[in-house]
Coordinates of C-alpha atoms in Angstrom, one line a residue:
M42 CA 61.7 139.8 45.0
K43 CA 61.3 136.2 46.2
N44 CA 65.1 135.4 45.3
T45 CA 66.1 138.5 47.4
I46 CA 63.9 137.7 50.4
C47 CA 65.3 134.1 50.4
S48 CA 68.9 135.4 50.0
A49 CA 68.3 137.7 52.9
V50 CA 66.9 135.0 55.1
A51 CA 69.8 132.6 54.3
L52 CA 72.3 135.5 55.2
M53 CA 70.8 136.1 58.6
C54 CA 70.6 132.3 59.3
G55 CA 74.2 132.2 58.2
L56 CA 75.2 135.0 60.6
A57 CA 73.1 133.6 63.4
A58 CA 75.0 130.3 63.1
S59 CA 78.4 132.2 62.9
A60 CA 77.6 134.0 66.1
A61 CA 76.4 130.9 68.0
N62 CA 79.5 128.9 66.7
A63 CA 81.8 132.0 68.1
Q64 CA 80.7 131.2 71.6
T65 CA 80.9 127.7 71.3
A66 CA 84.0 125.4 71.8
V67 CA 84.2 121.6 71.5
Q68 CA 87.4 119.9 72.2
I69 CA 88.6 116.3 71.4
Y70 CA 91.0 115.0 73.9
G71 CA 92.6 111.8 75.2
I72 CA 95.3 109.8 76.8
V73 CA 96.9 106.7 75.3
D74 CA 98.8 104.7 77.9
S75 CA 100.2 101.0 78.1
G76 CA 103.0 99.1 79.5
I77 CA 104.8 95.8 80.3
A78 CA 104.4 94.4 83.9
H79 CA 105.9 91.7 85.7
L80 CA 104.6 90.2 89.0
T81 CA 105.5 87.5 91.3
N82 CA 103.3 85.0 93.6
V83 CA 100.3 85.4 91.3
N84 CA 98.8 82.3 92.9
S85 CA 99.3 80.1 95.9
A86 CA 102.0 78.1 94.0
G87 CA 104.4 81.0 93.9
D88 CA 104.2 81.5 89.9
S89 CA 105.0 84.6 88.2
I90 CA 103.5 86.4 85.3
T91 CA 104.4 88.9 82.7
K92 CA 101.8 91.0 80.8
V93 CA 100.3 94.0 79.2
P94 CA 97.9 95.5 81.8
S95 CA 94.2 95.6 80.8
L96 CA 93.4 98.3 83.2
T97 CA 95.9 101.2 83.1
S98 CA 99.6 101.5 83.4
S99 CA 100.0 105.2 84.6
F100 CA 97.2 107.0 83.8
P101 CA 93.9 105.3 82.3
S102 CA 93.6 105.5 78.7
R103 CA 90.6 107.6 77.3
I104 CA 89.1 109.6 74.5
G105 CA 86.8 112.3 75.3
F106 CA 84.6 115.1 74.0
R107 CA 84.2 118.3 75.9
G108 CA 82.0 121.0 75.0
T109 CA 81.2 124.9 76.5
E110 CA 78.7 127.6 75.5
D111 CA 78.9 130.9 76.8
L112 CA 75.4 131.9 77.8
G113 CA 76.0 135.4 79.2
N114 CA 75.9 137.0 82.2
G115 CA 78.8 134.9 83.8
L116 CA 77.0 131.7 82.9
Q117 CA 78.3 128.7 80.8
A118 CA 76.7 125.5 79.7
F119 CA 78.7 122.5 79.2
F120 CA 79.0 118.8 78.6
V121 CA 81.6 116.0 79.0
L122 CA 81.5 112.6 77.1
E123 CA 84.6 110.5 78.0
N124 CA 85.3 106.9 77.1
G125 CA 87.5 104.4 78.9
L126 CA 90.0 102.2 76.8
A127 CA 91.7 98.9 77.6
L128 CA 94.7 99.2 75.2
D129 CA 95.8 95.5 75.6
T130 CA 92.6 94.4 73.6
G131 CA 90.9 97.7 72.3
T132 CA 87.9 97.0 74.6
Q133 CA 85.9 99.5 76.7
Q134 CA 86.1 99.9 80.5
Q135 CA 83.8 100.7 82.9
G136 CA 81.7 97.7 82.5
G137 CA 81.4 98.2 78.9
R138 CA 80.0 101.7 79.0
L139 CA 80.5 103.7 75.8
F140 CA 81.3 107.0 78.0
G141 CA 82.0 105.1 81.2
R142 CA 84.2 107.7 82.8
Q143 CA 82.0 110.7 82.3
A144 CA 78.6 111.4 80.6
N145 CA 77.0 114.7 81.7
V146 CA 75.8 118.1 80.9
G147 CA 75.6 121.0 83.3
I148 CA 75.8 124.6 83.9
K149 CA 78.3 126.9 85.7
G150 CA 78.7 130.4 87.0
A151 CA 80.3 132.3 89.8
W152 CA 78.2 130.4 92.6
G153 CA 79.5 127.0 91.3
T154 CA 78.7 124.0 89.0
I155 CA 75.7 121.9 88.7
T156 CA 75.9 118.5 86.8
L157 CA 73.6 115.9 85.6
G158 CA 74.3 112.6 84.5
R159 CA 77.2 109.8 85.1
Q160 CA 80.1 111.8 87.0
Q161 CA 83.0 111.7 89.3
N162 CA 81.7 111.9 92.9
M163 CA 83.5 113.5 96.0
T164 CA 85.2 110.5 97.1
Y165 CA 87.0 110.5 93.8
I166 CA 87.7 114.3 93.7
S167 CA 89.0 114.3 97.5
G168 CA 92.1 112.4 96.5
L169 CA 93.0 114.2 93.2
K170 CA 95.6 116.5 94.9
T171 CA 96.9 114.5 97.7
D172 CA 97.5 110.8 96.1
V173 CA 100.9 111.4 94.6
L174 CA 100.4 108.1 92.2
G175 CA 96.9 108.7 91.2
P176 CA 95.1 105.8 89.3
H177 CA 98.5 104.1 88.7
L178 CA 98.7 100.0 88.2
F179 CA 100.5 99.7 91.5
A180 CA 98.7 102.3 93.8
I181 CA 96.0 102.4 96.8
G182 CA 93.5 101.7 93.9
S183 CA 94.8 98.3 94.2
I184 CA 94.0 97.9 98.0
D185 CA 90.4 99.8 97.4
P186 CA 89.3 99.5 93.8
Y187 CA 86.5 101.7 94.5
L188 CA 88.7 104.7 94.8
P189 CA 90.0 105.2 91.2
N190 CA 86.3 104.3 90.1
A191 CA 84.3 106.6 92.3
R192 CA 81.8 107.5 89.9
S193 CA 78.0 107.6 90.1
D194 CA 75.2 106.9 87.5
N195 CA 71.9 108.8 87.5
A196 CA 73.4 111.6 89.6
I197 CA 73.2 115.4 90.1
G198 CA 76.3 117.2 91.5
Y199 CA 77.4 120.4 92.8
M200 CA 80.9 121.8 93.0
G201 CA 81.9 125.4 94.3
N202 CA 85.2 127.1 95.2
F203 CA 85.0 130.3 97.0
N204 CA 88.5 131.9 97.5
G205 CA 89.8 128.7 98.4
F206 CA 87.1 127.2 100.2
V207 CA 85.7 124.1 98.2
L208 CA 82.2 122.6 98.6
G209 CA 80.9 119.6 96.7
A210 CA 78.2 116.9 96.7
T211 CA 76.4 114.3 94.7
Y212 CA 73.2 112.6 95.0
S213 CA 72.6 109.6 92.7
F214 CA 69.0 107.9 92.4
G215 CA 70.6 104.8 91.2
R216 CA 74.5 104.6 91.6
D217 CA 75.6 101.8 89.2
A218 CA 73.7 100.5 86.2
S219 CA 76.2 98.0 84.9
S220 CA 76.3 94.4 86.0
A221 CA 79.8 93.4 84.5
G222 CA 83.4 95.0 84.7
G223 CA 84.6 94.5 88.3
P224 CA 84.6 97.5 90.8
A225 CA 83.3 99.8 88.1
A226 CA 80.1 97.6 87.6
T227 CA 78.3 96.6 90.6
N228 CA 74.7 95.9 89.3
C229 CA 72.8 98.5 91.3
A230 CA 70.7 100.5 88.8
G231 CA 68.3 101.7 91.4
E232 CA 65.2 104.1 90.6
V233 CA 62.9 101.5 91.9
G234 CA 59.3 102.4 92.8
G235 CA 58.3 101.8 96.4
D236 CA 61.9 101.7 97.8
S237 CA 63.4 105.2 98.0
K238 CA 66.7 103.9 99.4
A239 CA 67.4 101.2 96.6
C240 CA 70.9 101.9 95.2
R241 CA 70.9 105.4 96.4
Q242 CA 74.2 107.3 96.9
V243 CA 75.0 110.4 98.5
T244 CA 78.8 111.8 98.6
G245 CA 80.0 115.2 100.0
L246 CA 83.2 117.1 100.5
I247 CA 84.4 120.2 102.1
G248 CA 88.0 121.6 102.0
Y249 CA 90.4 124.3 101.7
E250 CA 92.9 124.5 98.9
T251 CA 95.8 127.0 98.0
K252 CA 99.1 126.4 96.1
A253 CA 101.1 126.1 99.1
W254 CA 98.7 123.5 100.9
G255 CA 95.2 122.1 101.2
L256 CA 93.0 120.0 103.4
N257 CA 89.7 118.2 102.8
A258 CA 87.2 115.7 104.2
S259 CA 84.6 113.7 102.4
Y260 CA 81.7 111.4 102.9
D261 CA 80.2 108.6 100.6
K262 CA 77.4 106.5 101.5
L263 CA 76.2 103.4 99.1
H264 CA 73.0 101.7 99.3
G265 CA 72.3 98.4 97.9
N266 CA 69.5 96.3 96.2
V267 CA 68.5 92.9 95.2
G268 CA 71.4 91.4 93.0
A269 CA 74.0 94.0 93.9
A270 CA 77.5 93.1 94.2
G271 CA 79.8 93.6 97.4
G272 CA 77.1 91.9 99.6
L273 CA 74.9 94.9 99.4
T274 CA 71.9 92.9 98.5
S275 CA 69.3 95.0 100.1
S276 CA 68.7 98.8 100.3
D277 CA 69.0 98.5 104.0
N278 CA 72.9 97.4 103.5
T279 CA 75.4 100.2 103.2
D280 CA 79.0 101.0 102.3
V281 CA 80.3 104.1 104.0
R282 CA 83.6 105.7 103.4
K283 CA 84.8 108.9 105.3
T284 CA 88.2 110.5 104.2
V285 CA 90.5 113.1 105.4
N286 CA 93.1 114.0 102.9
A287 CA 95.9 116.8 102.7
Y288 CA 98.7 118.1 101.0
V289 CA 101.7 120.6 101.4
M290 CA 104.3 121.9 99.0
F291 CA 107.9 122.2 99.8
G292 CA 109.2 124.4 96.7
P293 CA 108.4 122.0 94.0
T294 CA 108.2 119.1 96.2
K295 CA 104.8 117.7 97.2
L296 CA 104.0 115.8 100.4
G297 CA 100.4 114.2 100.3
G298 CA 98.6 111.7 102.3
G299 CA 95.3 110.7 104.0
V300 CA 93.0 108.2 105.6
I301 CA 90.1 106.5 104.3
A302 CA 87.8 105.1 107.0
R303 CA 85.4 102.1 105.7
D304 CA 82.4 100.6 107.3
T305 CA 80.5 98.0 105.5
D306 CA 77.0 96.8 106.5
A307 CA 76.7 93.7 104.0
N308 CA 74.6 90.6 104.0
A309 CA 75.1 87.5 106.3
T310 CA 77.2 85.9 103.4
V311 CA 79.8 88.7 103.0
G312 CA 79.4 90.1 106.8
D313 CA 80.1 93.6 108.3
S314 CA 83.5 95.0 108.2
E315 CA 85.5 98.1 109.3
S316 CA 89.0 99.2 108.1
N317 CA 91.4 102.3 107.9
L318 CA 93.5 102.7 104.8
Y319 CA 96.3 105.2 105.5
Y320 CA 98.5 106.4 102.5
L321 CA 101.5 109.1 102.3
G322 CA 103.4 109.9 99.5
V323 CA 106.0 112.3 98.2
S324 CA 106.4 113.7 94.5
H325 CA 109.4 115.7 93.2
P326 CA 110.4 117.0 89.8
F327 CA 113.9 117.4 88.9
G328 CA 114.8 118.4 85.2
S329 CA 112.6 116.2 82.7
F330 CA 111.9 113.7 85.5
V331 CA 109.4 113.2 88.2
G332 CA 110.1 111.0 91.1
D333 CA 107.0 109.5 93.3
L334 CA 107.2 107.4 96.3
Q335 CA 104.0 106.1 98.4
V336 CA 103.5 103.9 101.3
A337 CA 100.1 102.6 102.4
R338 CA 98.5 100.4 104.8
R339 CA 95.1 98.9 105.2
D340 CA 94.2 97.9 108.9
T341 CA 91.1 95.9 109.0
K342 CA 89.5 96.0 112.6
D343 CA 89.3 92.4 114.5
S344 CA 91.1 90.7 111.7
P345 CA 94.6 89.6 110.7
N346 CA 93.9 90.4 107.1
D347 CA 95.9 93.6 106.9
V348 CA 98.2 94.9 103.9
N349 CA 101.1 96.8 103.3
M350 CA 102.2 98.7 100.0
L351 CA 105.3 100.4 99.0
V352 CA 105.7 101.9 95.3
A353 CA 108.2 103.9 93.6
R354 CA 107.9 105.6 90.2
L355 CA 110.0 107.5 87.9
T356 CA 108.7 109.3 85.0
Y357 CA 110.6 111.0 82.1
A358 CA 108.9 113.7 79.6
M359 CA 109.9 113.2 76.3
S360 CA 108.2 116.1 75.2
K361 CA 104.9 118.0 76.4
R362 CA 102.7 115.1 75.3
T363 CA 104.8 112.0 75.5
F364 CA 106.2 110.1 78.7
V365 CA 107.9 106.9 79.5
Y366 CA 108.0 105.8 83.1
G367 CA 109.0 102.9 85.3
A368 CA 107.8 101.6 88.7
V369 CA 108.5 99.1 91.2
G370 CA 106.2 98.1 94.0
R371 CA 105.6 95.5 96.7
M372 CA 102.3 94.4 98.5
D373 CA 102.8 92.6 101.8
N374 CA 99.4 90.5 102.6
K375 CA 98.8 89.3 106.1
G376 CA 96.6 86.6 107.3
A377 CA 94.1 85.6 104.3
S378 CA 94.5 88.8 102.8
A379 CA 94.9 88.5 98.8
V380 CA 95.3 92.2 97.5
A381 CA 97.2 92.1 94.2
L382 CA 99.9 94.8 93.6
D383 CA 98.5 95.5 90.4
A384 CA 94.9 96.6 90.0
G385 CA 92.7 93.8 88.9
G386 CA 95.3 91.2 89.2
T387 CA 95.8 88.1 91.5
V388 CA 98.1 87.0 94.3
G389 CA 98.2 84.0 96.5
A390 CA 96.5 84.4 99.8
G391 CA 98.7 85.7 102.5
L392 CA 101.8 86.1 100.2
A393 CA 103.9 89.2 99.4
Q394 CA 103.8 90.3 95.8
N395 CA 106.8 92.1 94.0
G396 CA 106.3 93.8 90.7
V397 CA 108.3 95.8 88.3
M398 CA 106.7 97.6 85.0
V399 CA 107.6 100.1 82.3
G400 CA 105.3 102.0 80.3
L401 CA 104.6 104.8 77.5
R402 CA 102.0 107.7 77.7
H403 CA 100.8 110.0 75.2
H404 CA 98.2 112.9 75.7
F405 CA 96.3 114.5 72.5

């Protein structure tokens, strides 16, 4: 009798586990992307360099885990864990975080999605459909490195799409807990007792999207704290970005662009600044090829330190998962500006920089 009961319990547990597994799906996915780049004027002496980029070539390399569970009544639970990789050395990106690209859990339904954890904020999302180059090595992320790294630690987020109308927001209690790794790590962990503004961040987005065209606007406000990067060493110091972005389709051809207005209220050492970053691009597929062209300009108020960029890219699909590509670009620095064409690179102050690159990308 005892054995019969044990067998029945084991069978019921097995059936319950099978039912749960039938409603749960976990996906392992990733991108492996690298290339070789050659750039001029990497210093004031006018030297050139040829290298394997450490950040990204066409799309940032990554490995991720994504899971969903059907909760019934139109609800789903989900999680995303996504690691960023530097293929030149095999090291982790995003300030050395294990899951620096995304690490969050949430729930979604017809009313939208609520997400908790490290996540892409609305500045990141606002440019996804309008920036034809995306997080390319030569792109507007070279002019403003925050754009392809617009993620928030310790955040709660909401995103909803209602018949094409898009609404989204994030609120971070401590926007960036890492102290190393460049623009993806600015040492502002936040969650400080007695200072409700320390390292807080709020972002918002409103827009309308169809297959034929789309328009959105976003808002992003960063607060600082003691020791934070970028001159935001007090919770009263802020960095604000306001964007307007749009795309329109002419058959298979996409035209996308926008403007990013930035207003930084930093400490006395760094100083305040205002700038507008304009970008406009076109993307056109033909056969197994896709051609992209983008121009951009950052105009800094009351300063001669402006910068202009021109980039062209051609991608060939060898299969549905494997792509080869090449790109050429030029970054013109004015005044004392020293914006490198390649994200994370160097250039002599006031010098123009030309670059060419080839690469290989595989999705899995």
